[in-house]
mmCIF file of C-alpha atoms and ligand atoms in Angstrom:
data_model
loop_
_atom_site.group_PDB
_atom_site.id
_atom_site.type_symbol
_atom_site.label_atom_id
_atom_site.label_comp_id
_atom_site.label_asym_id
_atom_site.label_seq_id
_atom_site.Cartn_x
_atom_site.Cartn_y
_atom_site.Cartn_z
ATOM 1 C CA VAL O 9 256.949 -22.277 194.075
ATOM 2 C CA SER O 10 256.668 -26.066 194.408
ATOM 3 C CA LEU O 11 255.180 -28.857 192.332
ATOM 4 C CA LEU O 12 254.612 -32.547 193.019
ATOM 5 C CA ILE O 13 254.255 -35.017 190.147
ATOM 6 C CA ARG O 14 252.409 -38.013 191.566
ATOM 7 C CA GLY O 15 252.407 -41.592 190.296
ATOM 8 C CA ALA O 16 254.569 -41.263 187.171
ATOM 9 C CA VAL O 17 256.736 -44.258 186.324
ATOM 10 C CA LEU O 18 260.524 -43.956 186.596
ATOM 11 C CA ASP O 19 262.718 -47.010 185.978
ATOM 12 C CA GLY O 20 259.635 -49.239 186.157
ATOM 13 C CA LEU O 21 258.260 -47.912 189.480
ATOM 14 C CA PRO O 22 255.633 -45.266 190.242
ATOM 15 C CA VAL O 23 257.348 -42.408 192.044
ATOM 16 C CA GLY O 24 256.705 -38.948 193.373
ATOM 17 C CA VAL O 25 258.824 -36.149 191.903
ATOM 18 C CA ARG O 26 258.955 -32.971 193.939
ATOM 19 C CA ILE O 27 260.179 -29.745 192.341
ATOM 20 C CA VAL O 28 261.073 -26.637 194.329
ATOM 21 C CA GLU O 29 262.268 -23.327 192.874
ATOM 22 C CA GLY O 30 262.916 -24.863 189.469
ATOM 23 C CA ARG O 31 264.982 -27.810 190.644
ATOM 24 C CA PHE O 32 264.263 -31.433 191.513
ATOM 25 C CA ALA O 33 264.008 -31.534 195.310
ATOM 26 C CA ALA O 34 263.006 -35.165 195.950
ATOM 27 C CA VAL O 35 262.405 -38.273 193.831
ATOM 28 C CA GLY O 36 261.215 -41.684 194.973
ATOM 29 C CA PRO O 37 258.349 -44.070 195.710
ATOM 30 C CA GLU O 38 257.746 -42.473 199.123
ATOM 31 C CA VAL O 39 257.796 -38.863 197.954
ATOM 32 C CA GLY O 40 254.427 -37.147 198.363
ATOM 33 C CA PRO O 41 253.055 -33.618 198.388
ATOM 34 C CA GLU O 42 253.934 -31.117 201.056
ATOM 35 C CA PRO O 43 251.755 -28.209 202.140
ATOM 36 C CA GLY O 44 251.513 -25.627 199.389
ATOM 37 C CA ASP O 45 252.583 -27.957 196.561
ATOM 38 C CA GLU O 46 250.713 -27.872 193.297
ATOM 39 C CA VAL O 47 249.949 -31.527 192.523
ATOM 40 C CA LEU O 48 250.116 -32.905 188.988
ATOM 41 C CA ASP O 49 248.741 -36.403 188.394
ATOM 42 C CA GLY O 50 251.348 -38.373 186.461
ATOM 43 C CA SER O 51 249.654 -41.757 186.656
ATOM 44 C CA GLY O 52 249.626 -43.606 183.343
ATOM 45 C CA CYS O 53 252.782 -41.787 182.278
ATOM 46 C CA ALA O 54 256.521 -42.367 182.341
ATOM 47 C CA VAL O 55 258.637 -39.453 183.541
ATOM 48 C CA SER O 56 261.865 -38.743 181.699
ATOM 49 C CA GLY O 57 264.292 -35.943 181.010
ATOM 50 C CA GLY O 58 263.238 -34.143 177.807
ATOM 51 C CA TRP O 59 265.022 -33.929 174.497
ATOM 52 C CA VAL O 60 267.610 -31.363 173.391
ATOM 53 C CA ASN O 61 267.521 -29.883 169.893
ATOM 54 C CA GLY O 62 271.222 -29.213 169.337
ATOM 55 C CA HIS O 63 270.900 -27.195 166.127
ATOM 56 C CA THR O 64 268.031 -25.222 164.678
ATOM 57 C CA HIS O 65 266.965 -21.904 163.205
ATOM 58 C CA ALA O 66 263.700 -21.595 165.112
ATOM 59 C CA ALA O 67 262.134 -18.590 163.384
ATOM 60 C CA MET O 68 262.347 -20.350 160.031
ATOM 61 C CA THR O 69 258.958 -21.843 160.903
ATOM 62 C CA LEU O 70 257.810 -18.714 159.014
ATOM 63 C CA PHE O 71 259.300 -20.235 155.837
ATOM 64 C CA ARG O 72 257.974 -23.753 156.299
ATOM 65 C CA GLY O 73 256.656 -25.115 153.023
ATOM 66 C CA PHE O 74 257.985 -22.119 151.082
ATOM 67 C CA GLY O 75 259.908 -23.269 148.014
ATOM 68 C CA ASP O 76 260.541 -26.860 148.953
ATOM 69 C CA ASP O 77 262.200 -29.376 146.625
ATOM 70 C CA LEU O 78 264.316 -26.835 144.779
ATOM 71 C CA PRO O 79 268.078 -27.105 144.259
ATOM 72 C CA LEU O 80 269.810 -25.525 147.278
ATOM 73 C CA MET O 81 271.278 -22.413 145.633
ATOM 74 C CA GLU O 82 268.117 -21.680 143.624
ATOM 75 C CA TRP O 83 266.055 -22.023 146.804
ATOM 76 C CA LEU O 84 268.367 -19.700 148.750
ATOM 77 C CA THR O 85 268.765 -17.028 146.088
ATOM 78 C CA THR O 86 265.190 -16.896 144.749
ATOM 79 C CA LYS O 87 263.210 -17.719 147.896
ATOM 80 C CA ILE O 88 264.884 -17.564 151.291
ATOM 81 C CA TRP O 89 267.415 -14.737 151.055
ATOM 82 C CA PRO O 90 264.978 -12.223 149.526
ATOM 83 C CA ALA O 91 262.406 -13.080 152.200
ATOM 84 C CA GLU O 92 264.978 -12.961 155.014
ATOM 85 C CA ALA O 93 266.026 -9.497 153.847
ATOM 86 C CA ARG O 94 262.528 -8.299 154.807
ATOM 87 C CA LEU O 95 262.540 -9.873 158.294
ATOM 88 C CA ASP O 96 262.187 -7.658 161.339
ATOM 89 C CA ASP O 97 262.280 -8.278 165.094
ATOM 90 C CA THR O 98 258.559 -8.919 165.325
ATOM 91 C CA ASP O 99 258.649 -11.543 162.560
ATOM 92 C CA VAL O 100 261.476 -13.372 164.297
ATOM 93 C CA TYR O 101 259.738 -13.136 167.668
ATOM 94 C CA TRP O 102 256.532 -14.789 166.419
ATOM 95 C CA GLY O 103 258.344 -17.309 164.225
ATOM 96 C CA THR O 104 260.384 -18.365 167.243
ATOM 97 C CA ARG O 105 257.282 -18.533 169.459
ATOM 98 C CA LEU O 106 255.660 -20.842 166.899
ATOM 99 C CA ALA O 107 258.784 -23.016 166.878
ATOM 100 C CA CYS O 108 258.779 -23.134 170.679
ATOM 101 C CA ILE O 109 255.206 -24.422 170.709
ATOM 102 C CA GLU O 110 256.108 -27.174 168.271
ATOM 103 C CA MET O 111 259.205 -28.068 170.289
ATOM 104 C CA ILE O 112 257.262 -28.101 173.562
ATOM 105 C CA ARG O 113 254.635 -30.365 171.991
ATOM 106 C CA GLY O 114 257.438 -32.666 170.877
ATOM 107 C CA GLY O 115 259.052 -32.953 174.314
ATOM 108 C CA THR O 116 262.038 -30.700 173.649
ATOM 109 C CA VAL O 117 263.129 -28.785 176.753
ATOM 110 C CA ARG O 118 266.162 -27.012 175.382
ATOM 111 C CA PHE O 119 267.472 -25.903 171.985
ATOM 112 C CA TRP O 120 270.470 -24.309 170.296
ATOM 113 C CA ASP O 121 269.466 -21.562 167.912
ATOM 114 C CA MET O 122 271.241 -19.720 165.119
ATOM 115 C CA TYR O 123 269.222 -16.892 163.617
ATOM 116 C CA TRP O 124 269.055 -13.182 162.930
ATOM 117 C CA HIS O 125 267.545 -10.725 165.454
ATOM 118 C CA SER O 126 268.883 -12.633 168.459
ATOM 119 C CA GLU O 127 267.241 -10.328 170.999
ATOM 120 C CA ALA O 128 263.825 -11.174 169.553
ATOM 121 C CA VAL O 129 264.714 -14.881 169.698
ATOM 122 C CA ALA O 130 265.655 -14.497 173.364
ATOM 123 C CA ARG O 131 262.385 -12.700 174.185
ATOM 124 C CA ALA O 132 260.421 -15.490 172.520
ATOM 125 C CA VAL O 133 262.360 -18.165 174.436
ATOM 126 C CA VAL O 134 261.696 -16.440 177.756
ATOM 127 C CA ASP O 135 258.009 -15.920 176.972
ATOM 128 C CA ALA O 136 257.665 -19.560 175.875
ATOM 129 C CA GLY O 137 259.460 -20.814 178.997
ATOM 130 C CA LEU O 138 261.936 -23.062 177.172
ATOM 131 C CA ARG O 139 265.702 -22.975 177.575
ATOM 132 C CA ALA O 140 267.908 -22.016 174.650
ATOM 133 C CA THR O 141 271.429 -21.130 173.720
ATOM 134 C CA VAL O 142 270.817 -18.180 171.415
ATOM 135 C CA SER O 143 273.495 -16.932 169.062
ATOM 136 C CA ALA O 144 274.581 -13.608 167.717
ATOM 137 C CA VAL O 145 274.835 -14.591 164.048
ATOM 138 C CA VAL O 146 277.817 -13.504 161.963
ATOM 139 C CA ILE O 147 278.236 -13.454 158.173
ATOM 140 C CA ASP O 148 280.810 -11.212 156.498
ATOM 141 C CA GLY O 149 280.851 -12.769 153.038
ATOM 142 C CA GLY O 150 284.581 -13.436 153.402
ATOM 143 C CA ASP O 151 285.347 -9.726 153.811
ATOM 144 C CA PRO O 152 287.216 -8.988 157.081
ATOM 145 C CA ALA O 153 286.315 -5.294 156.881
ATOM 146 C CA ARG O 154 282.635 -6.210 156.812
ATOM 147 C CA GLY O 155 283.333 -8.413 159.817
ATOM 148 C CA ARG O 156 285.080 -5.620 161.745
ATOM 149 C CA ALA O 157 282.121 -3.331 161.090
ATOM 150 C CA GLN O 158 279.959 -5.793 163.072
ATOM 151 C CA HIS O 159 282.177 -6.068 166.179
ATOM 152 C CA ALA O 160 280.377 -3.440 168.244
ATOM 153 C CA ALA O 161 276.904 -4.716 167.328
ATOM 154 C CA LEU O 162 277.944 -8.289 168.145
ATOM 155 C CA SER O 163 279.227 -7.240 171.566
ATOM 156 C CA ASP O 164 275.942 -5.440 172.175
ATOM 157 C CA SER O 165 273.978 -8.522 171.131
ATOM 158 C CA ILE O 166 275.910 -10.749 173.529
ATOM 159 C CA ALA O 167 275.363 -8.251 176.346
ATOM 160 C CA ALA O 168 271.623 -8.264 175.619
ATOM 161 C CA LEU O 169 271.527 -12.067 175.611
ATOM 162 C CA GLU O 170 273.431 -12.152 178.906
ATOM 163 C CA ALA O 171 270.749 -9.898 180.368
ATOM 164 C CA ALA O 172 267.878 -12.086 179.118
ATOM 165 C CA GLY O 173 267.681 -14.201 182.268
ATOM 166 C CA PRO O 174 268.451 -17.764 183.312
ATOM 167 C CA LEU O 175 266.627 -19.520 180.438
ATOM 168 C CA VAL O 176 268.853 -17.923 177.795
ATOM 169 C CA THR O 177 272.556 -18.688 177.284
ATOM 170 C CA PRO O 178 274.464 -16.438 174.854
ATOM 171 C CA SER O 179 276.748 -17.735 172.120
ATOM 172 C CA PHE O 180 278.279 -16.622 168.846
ATOM 173 C CA GLY O 181 276.899 -18.061 165.605
ATOM 174 C CA PRO O 182 279.304 -17.608 162.685
ATOM 175 C CA HIS O 183 277.369 -19.223 159.839
ATOM 176 C CA ALA O 184 280.142 -21.306 158.190
ATOM 177 C CA VAL O 185 283.722 -21.153 156.935
ATOM 178 C CA TYR O 186 282.448 -20.237 153.451
ATOM 179 C CA THR O 187 280.464 -17.191 154.656
ATOM 180 C CA VAL O 188 282.776 -15.854 157.399
ATOM 181 C CA SER O 189 286.398 -14.768 156.878
ATOM 182 C CA PRO O 190 289.247 -16.353 158.877
ATOM 183 C CA GLU O 191 289.964 -12.928 160.408
ATOM 184 C CA THR O 192 286.432 -12.632 161.755
ATOM 185 C CA LEU O 193 286.496 -16.248 162.976
ATOM 186 C CA SER O 194 289.716 -15.502 164.887
ATOM 187 C CA TRP O 195 288.154 -12.433 166.500
ATOM 188 C CA LEU O 196 285.096 -14.466 167.500
ATOM 189 C CA ALA O 197 287.312 -17.180 168.987
ATOM 190 C CA GLU O 198 289.080 -14.599 171.169
ATOM 191 C CA GLN O 199 285.800 -13.025 172.227
ATOM 192 C CA ALA O 200 284.224 -16.390 173.025
ATOM 193 C CA ALA O 201 287.245 -17.402 175.115
ATOM 194 C CA ALA O 202 287.243 -14.119 177.037
ATOM 195 C CA ARG O 203 283.509 -14.419 177.743
ATOM 196 C CA GLY O 204 283.496 -18.204 178.256
ATOM 197 C CA ILE O 205 280.676 -18.725 175.752
ATOM 198 C CA SER O 206 280.045 -21.247 172.981
ATOM 199 C CA VAL O 207 280.496 -20.818 169.238
ATOM 200 C CA GLN O 208 277.905 -22.541 167.020
ATOM 201 C CA ILE O 209 278.873 -23.058 163.386
ATOM 202 C CA HIS O 210 277.871 -25.202 160.380
ATOM 203 C CA LEU O 211 280.843 -27.371 159.428
ATOM 204 C CA SER O 212 281.510 -29.739 156.552
ATOM 205 C CA GLU O 213 277.872 -30.079 155.556
ATOM 206 C CA THR O 214 278.517 -30.718 151.858
ATOM 207 C CA GLU O 215 281.399 -32.092 149.842
ATOM 208 C CA ASP O 216 281.445 -28.865 147.811
ATOM 209 C CA GLU O 217 282.166 -26.947 151.022
ATOM 210 C CA VAL O 218 285.254 -29.096 151.596
ATOM 211 C CA HIS O 219 286.537 -28.625 148.050
ATOM 212 C CA ALA O 220 285.943 -24.872 148.162
ATOM 213 C CA CYS O 221 287.703 -24.576 151.526
ATOM 214 C CA VAL O 222 290.749 -26.469 150.291
ATOM 215 C CA ALA O 223 290.831 -24.355 147.130
ATOM 216 C CA ALA O 224 290.526 -21.055 149.023
ATOM 217 C CA HIS O 225 292.631 -21.752 152.113
ATOM 218 C CA GLY O 226 294.654 -24.895 151.386
ATOM 219 C CA LEU O 227 293.031 -26.568 154.377
ATOM 220 C CA ARG O 228 290.012 -28.754 155.057
ATOM 221 C CA PRO O 229 287.232 -27.007 157.072
ATOM 222 C CA ALA O 230 288.051 -28.382 160.540
ATOM 223 C CA MET O 231 291.743 -27.559 160.033
ATOM 224 C CA LEU O 232 290.821 -24.012 159.043
ATOM 225 C CA LEU O 233 288.614 -23.615 162.118
ATOM 226 C CA ASP O 234 291.499 -24.796 164.266
ATOM 227 C CA ARG O 235 293.897 -22.327 162.687
ATOM 228 C CA CYS O 236 291.409 -19.576 163.575
ATOM 229 C CA GLY O 237 291.275 -20.754 167.199
ATOM 230 C CA VAL O 238 287.592 -21.741 166.988
ATOM 231 C CA LEU O 239 288.115 -25.481 167.443
ATOM 232 C CA ASN O 240 288.024 -26.042 171.198
ATOM 233 C CA GLU O 241 285.648 -27.225 173.922
ATOM 234 C CA ARG O 242 283.379 -24.198 173.353
ATOM 235 C CA ALA O 243 282.723 -25.130 169.706
ATOM 236 C CA VAL O 244 279.415 -26.755 168.724
ATOM 237 C CA LEU O 245 279.722 -28.003 165.148
ATOM 238 C CA ALA O 246 276.578 -28.715 163.129
ATOM 239 C CA HIS O 247 276.574 -31.464 160.449
ATOM 240 C CA CYS O 248 280.238 -32.607 160.090
ATOM 241 C CA VAL O 249 279.197 -35.083 157.381
ATOM 242 C CA TRP O 250 282.434 -34.884 155.437
ATOM 243 C CA LEU O 251 285.116 -34.766 158.158
ATOM 244 C CA ASP O 252 288.003 -37.123 157.352
ATOM 245 C CA ASP O 253 289.949 -39.151 159.921
ATOM 246 C CA ASP O 254 292.522 -36.422 160.558
ATOM 247 C CA GLU O 255 289.769 -33.867 161.124
ATOM 248 C CA LEU O 256 287.917 -36.189 163.510
ATOM 249 C CA ASP O 257 291.181 -36.742 165.415
ATOM 250 C CA LEU O 258 291.603 -32.985 165.725
ATOM 251 C CA VAL O 259 287.983 -32.355 166.764
ATOM 252 C CA ALA O 260 288.422 -35.018 169.471
ATOM 253 C CA GLU O 261 291.738 -33.588 170.649
ATOM 254 C CA ARG O 262 290.260 -30.084 170.901
ATOM 255 C CA GLY O 263 287.168 -31.282 172.801
ATOM 256 C CA ALA O 264 284.589 -29.789 170.415
ATOM 257 C CA THR O 265 280.985 -31.054 170.235
ATOM 258 C CA ILE O 266 279.297 -32.277 167.040
ATOM 259 C CA VAL O 267 275.544 -32.004 166.388
ATOM 260 C CA THR O 268 274.302 -34.340 163.675
ATOM 261 C CA ASN O 269 271.202 -33.395 161.652
ATOM 262 C CA PRO O 270 270.217 -36.543 159.751
ATOM 263 C CA VAL O 271 266.837 -35.390 158.407
ATOM 264 C CA SER O 272 268.184 -32.092 157.086
ATOM 265 C CA ASN O 273 271.115 -33.935 155.494
ATOM 266 C CA LEU O 274 268.726 -36.345 153.774
ATOM 267 C CA LYS O 275 266.324 -33.639 152.582
ATOM 268 C CA LEU O 276 269.105 -31.442 151.187
ATOM 269 C CA ALA O 277 270.691 -34.580 149.682
ATOM 270 C CA VAL O 278 274.207 -33.951 150.969
ATOM 271 C CA GLY O 279 275.143 -37.431 149.790
ATOM 272 C CA GLY O 280 276.940 -38.616 152.904
ATOM 273 C CA VAL O 281 276.241 -39.746 156.450
ATOM 274 C CA PHE O 282 277.874 -38.375 159.607
ATOM 275 C CA ARG O 283 280.261 -41.053 160.905
ATOM 276 C CA TYR O 284 278.825 -41.481 164.371
ATOM 277 C CA ASP O 285 280.937 -44.467 165.392
ATOM 278 C CA ALA O 286 284.155 -42.929 164.066
ATOM 279 C CA ALA O 287 283.377 -39.796 166.101
ATOM 280 C CA THR O 288 282.295 -41.419 169.351
ATOM 281 C CA THR O 289 285.100 -44.006 169.427
ATOM 282 C CA ARG O 290 287.405 -40.974 169.427
ATOM 283 C CA GLY O 291 285.481 -39.580 172.392
ATOM 284 C CA ILE O 292 283.765 -36.736 170.539
ATOM 285 C CA PRO O 293 280.536 -35.592 172.281
ATOM 286 C CA VAL O 294 277.581 -35.837 169.873
ATOM 287 C CA GLY O 295 274.096 -34.333 169.983
ATOM 288 C CA LEU O 296 271.097 -34.362 167.649
ATOM 289 C CA GLY O 297 269.581 -31.389 165.816
ATOM 290 C CA THR O 298 266.621 -30.874 163.527
ATOM 291 C CA ASP O 299 268.081 -27.880 161.660
ATOM 292 C CA GLY O 300 265.494 -25.300 160.582
ATOM 293 C CA ALA O 301 261.894 -25.796 159.499
ATOM 294 C CA SER O 302 262.909 -25.086 155.897
ATOM 295 C CA SER O 303 265.221 -28.055 155.643
ATOM 296 C CA ASN O 304 263.541 -30.734 157.784
ATOM 297 C CA ASN O 305 260.625 -29.528 157.907
ATOM 298 C CA SER O 306 259.584 -30.353 161.462
ATOM 299 C CA LEU O 307 261.307 -29.586 164.756
ATOM 300 C CA ASP O 308 260.660 -33.100 166.015
ATOM 301 C CA VAL O 309 263.712 -34.339 167.921
ATOM 302 C CA LEU O 310 262.073 -37.643 168.864
ATOM 303 C CA GLY O 311 261.099 -38.286 165.250
ATOM 304 C CA ASP O 312 264.630 -37.458 164.155
ATOM 305 C CA ALA O 313 266.045 -39.930 166.691
ATOM 306 C CA LYS O 314 264.450 -42.669 164.574
ATOM 307 C CA PHE O 315 266.079 -41.259 161.436
ATOM 308 C CA LEU O 316 269.386 -41.103 163.304
ATOM 309 C CA ALA O 317 269.149 -44.776 164.219
ATOM 310 C CA LEU O 318 268.023 -45.856 160.748
ATOM 311 C CA ILE O 319 270.583 -43.872 158.777
ATOM 312 C CA GLN O 320 273.415 -45.123 160.992
ATOM 313 C CA LYS O 321 272.282 -48.739 160.599
ATOM 314 C CA HIS O 322 271.933 -48.264 156.846
ATOM 315 C CA ALA O 323 275.305 -46.580 156.375
ATOM 316 C CA GLN O 324 277.103 -49.159 158.497
ATOM 317 C CA ARG O 325 275.164 -52.077 156.963
ATOM 318 C CA ASP O 326 274.597 -53.251 160.513
ATOM 319 C CA PRO O 327 271.153 -53.465 162.195
ATOM 320 C CA ALA O 328 272.935 -53.557 165.560
ATOM 321 C CA ALA O 329 274.416 -50.086 164.965
ATOM 322 C CA MET O 330 272.773 -47.224 166.913
ATOM 323 C CA PRO O 331 270.336 -49.198 169.108
ATOM 324 C CA ALA O 332 267.217 -47.353 170.298
ATOM 325 C CA PRO O 333 268.604 -46.528 173.780
ATOM 326 C CA GLU O 334 271.661 -44.932 172.162
ATOM 327 C CA ALA O 335 269.518 -42.858 169.773
ATOM 328 C CA LEU O 336 267.402 -41.672 172.705
ATOM 329 C CA ALA O 337 270.530 -40.866 174.727
ATOM 330 C CA VAL O 338 271.816 -38.686 171.885
ATOM 331 C CA ALA O 339 268.408 -36.980 171.544
ATOM 332 C CA SER O 340 268.356 -36.342 175.298
ATOM 333 C CA GLY O 341 271.750 -34.625 175.307
ATOM 334 C CA ARG O 342 273.286 -37.440 177.337
ATOM 335 C CA ARG O 343 276.141 -37.868 174.853
ATOM 336 C CA ALA O 344 277.173 -34.191 174.842
ATOM 337 C CA SER O 345 277.382 -32.409 178.178
ATOM 338 C CA ARG O 346 278.049 -29.017 176.554
ATOM 339 C CA LEU O 347 274.531 -29.062 175.078
ATOM 340 C CA GLY O 348 272.975 -29.062 178.550
ATOM 341 C CA GLY O 349 270.121 -31.319 179.523
ATOM 342 C CA GLY O 350 270.718 -35.004 179.814
ATOM 343 C CA THR O 351 271.044 -35.063 183.579
ATOM 344 C CA GLY O 352 267.665 -36.791 183.990
ATOM 345 C CA ILE O 353 265.486 -36.785 187.083
ATOM 346 C CA VAL O 354 268.187 -36.124 189.678
ATOM 347 C CA VAL O 355 267.815 -34.182 192.923
ATOM 348 C CA GLY O 356 269.515 -30.795 192.695
ATOM 349 C CA GLU O 357 269.433 -30.662 188.886
ATOM 350 C CA PRO O 358 267.232 -28.241 186.885
ATOM 351 C CA ALA O 359 263.647 -29.514 186.817
ATOM 352 C CA ASP O 360 263.275 -30.132 183.079
ATOM 353 C CA CYS O 361 261.240 -33.245 182.266
ATOM 354 C CA VAL O 362 258.489 -34.784 180.172
ATOM 355 C CA LEU O 363 255.650 -37.177 180.906
ATOM 356 C CA VAL O 364 255.036 -39.747 178.149
ATOM 357 C CA ARG O 365 251.653 -41.508 177.995
ATOM 358 C CA LEU O 366 252.119 -45.239 178.541
ATOM 359 C CA ASP O 367 248.764 -46.043 176.926
ATOM 360 C CA ALA O 368 249.758 -44.593 173.538
ATOM 361 C CA ASP O 369 248.970 -47.247 170.906
ATOM 362 C CA GLU O 370 252.519 -47.458 169.626
ATOM 363 C CA LEU O 371 254.125 -47.796 173.058
ATOM 364 C CA GLY O 372 253.050 -51.351 173.673
ATOM 365 C CA PRO O 373 253.635 -54.165 173.974
ATOM 366 C CA GLY O 374 257.342 -54.745 174.291
ATOM 367 C CA ASP O 375 260.254 -52.547 175.193
ATOM 368 C CA PHE O 376 259.388 -48.932 176.079
ATOM 369 C CA THR O 377 262.528 -47.308 174.664
ATOM 370 C CA ALA O 378 262.451 -49.281 171.402
ATOM 371 C CA ASN O 379 258.773 -48.407 170.971
ATOM 372 C CA LEU O 380 259.352 -44.751 171.833
ATOM 373 C CA VAL O 381 262.112 -44.361 169.221
ATOM 374 C CA TYR O 382 260.834 -46.649 166.450
ATOM 375 C CA ALA O 383 257.062 -46.525 166.769
ATOM 376 C CA ALA O 384 255.601 -43.773 168.909
ATOM 377 C CA GLY O 385 255.688 -40.191 167.746
ATOM 378 C CA ARG O 386 255.802 -36.979 169.673
ATOM 379 C CA ALA O 387 252.025 -37.263 170.199
ATOM 380 C CA ALA O 388 252.831 -39.627 173.086
ATOM 381 C CA VAL O 389 254.321 -36.681 175.010
ATOM 382 C CA ASP O 390 251.622 -35.522 177.435
ATOM 383 C CA THR O 391 253.321 -32.990 179.712
ATOM 384 C CA VAL O 392 256.426 -30.822 179.474
ATOM 385 C CA ILE O 393 258.053 -29.076 182.420
ATOM 386 C CA VAL O 394 260.990 -26.684 182.179
ATOM 387 C CA ALA O 395 262.613 -25.089 185.223
ATOM 388 C CA GLY O 396 259.698 -26.401 187.259
ATOM 389 C CA ARG O 397 257.123 -24.613 185.126
ATOM 390 C CA VAL O 398 254.443 -26.684 183.375
ATOM 391 C CA LEU O 399 254.562 -25.634 179.690
ATOM 392 C CA MET O 400 252.218 -28.321 178.381
ATOM 393 C CA ARG O 401 249.686 -30.516 180.132
ATOM 394 C CA GLY O 402 247.421 -33.032 178.397
ATOM 395 C CA ARG O 403 249.061 -31.755 175.155
ATOM 396 C CA VAL O 404 247.643 -28.274 175.741
ATOM 397 C CA VAL O 405 250.099 -25.366 175.448
ATOM 398 C CA ASP O 406 248.747 -22.039 176.662
ATOM 399 C CA ASP O 407 247.965 -19.529 173.927
ATOM 400 C CA ALA O 408 249.029 -21.835 171.071
ATOM 401 C CA ASP O 409 246.190 -20.548 168.851
ATOM 402 C CA GLY O 410 247.145 -16.929 169.490
ATOM 403 C CA VAL O 411 250.790 -17.569 168.665
ATOM 404 C CA ARG O 412 249.873 -19.425 165.472
ATOM 405 C CA ALA O 413 247.622 -16.565 164.318
ATOM 406 C CA GLU O 414 250.356 -13.977 164.917
ATOM 407 C CA ALA O 415 253.034 -16.079 163.194
ATOM 408 C CA TYR O 416 250.856 -16.772 160.151
ATOM 409 C CA ALA O 417 250.060 -13.062 159.875
ATOM 410 C CA ARG O 418 253.788 -12.292 159.879
ATOM 411 C CA ALA O 419 254.363 -14.937 157.175
ATOM 412 C CA ARG O 420 251.661 -13.304 155.007
ATOM 413 C CA ARG O 421 253.308 -9.921 155.557
ATOM 414 C CA LEU O 422 256.588 -11.407 154.293
ATOM 415 C CA GLY O 423 254.802 -12.849 151.266
ATOM 416 C CA VAL O 424 255.688 -16.439 152.162
ATOM 417 C CA GLY O 425 252.484 -17.699 153.759
HETATM 418 ZN ZN1 LIG M 17 271.586 -25.076 160.144
#
C-alpha cells in the first residue's frame, strides 16, 4: 500500500511525500510517484504533522449541549451522572465515532481518551482510523474494597485494548484523587509499571480539590499521587491548574507529562491558569487537550491552541508569552514526547499528517503559523492522513452522515438529544 502526495508545501518548498506501509518513505522536491502509488494532489496546500488531543472524553459528544451553564455539581448530579448510568457499549461506540469525525475534520491525528466502555471506544477508534491511547477508567468513590472488586475487570479491559491493534494504545484512567482511593491508585501504579503503560488522571483542576485533598490526606494532590507511586514518566496529568512550586518541582523530577485544557478550565470557571512557563522552565513536557464535549464544547485542538496562547499572554501580562509557533508546537505534541505525534514529516516515522489549504481567507497575507493559530480555524484543514490512510480529503470524511444519524439516535435513546 503506497501513497504519493504531490506538490504540497513543506518549509516553503513544494515537495513530494511518499508513504509506504503506513510510514513516510521519502520526502523532498525530487520525490515523485512510483509504479502502483496512489497519487494525491497536494498543490495549494501546506503539509504538516497533525495535532494531538492530549485529554478528552470522546463519547461525551452524546451530551453536547445538554445542561450547559449550570454549576458543576448540579450539572453532574442532575444531568450527566444519571444519563451516564444509562450508557451502554453501543452508545459509547457511536459517540466516539462522532467525536472521531469532528477530530479528523479539525486535523487531529491522535487523542488520549478517558471514558467508560473502553472496548467500545477502541472499536470506534479502529473503525475511524485515528490513533488513540484509550483508558480503562477507574472510580472507587474512595473505597478500596470497591477498587479491589474491579481488579479483574480492569485487567481484562487492558488485555482487550492490547488486542485492539496498532492504532490503539492501552492505559489506565483513574478519574482523580478525589474519586479513587490511595490503595487503588497504588495498585494501578504497580500494574502500569509491570505492563509499561501510561496512567491518565485529572489532577489539581480546582482549588477545592486541593483543599479537600489536604484535609483528607494531609498532602497536596501531586504529593499524594507520588506517595501512591503514580507520579512517574508514565503519568499523563490533565489540568494541573493549582500545582504549587513544590508540586511542579516534583512533577519535573518524576518525569510526568502535563496536559493543559484552557477552554475547559475557562468554561468551568476554575479561576486559575495553568502555569506553562513555570512548568516548562522545569523541563516538564506539556501537551494540549480539549477535555470532553460537555465542558468545551468542541474537540477543536487548533482552536484551543489560540486560547492557550491568549490565556498565557493574559495571565502573564505579556503579549510575548506563548508565541504562535510555541502554541502550535504544544498542539502538535512536539512539547511532550509521551503523547506521541510531533515527529513531523520524517522518513521512517508513522505517516500521520494534514494538508492545510493555503488559499483559506484567514491564512494570508503574512506569517503562516501566526495566521493558522490566531486567524484560521479548522476549516482550513483539507486532508487528514493517519498511518498512511486518507481519512479526509477535500473536507469529506467517509460515512460522516451515517455516523451522525446513529449518534443522534443514541442521544435520543438516552433522553439527552
Ligand atoms: Zn477531563
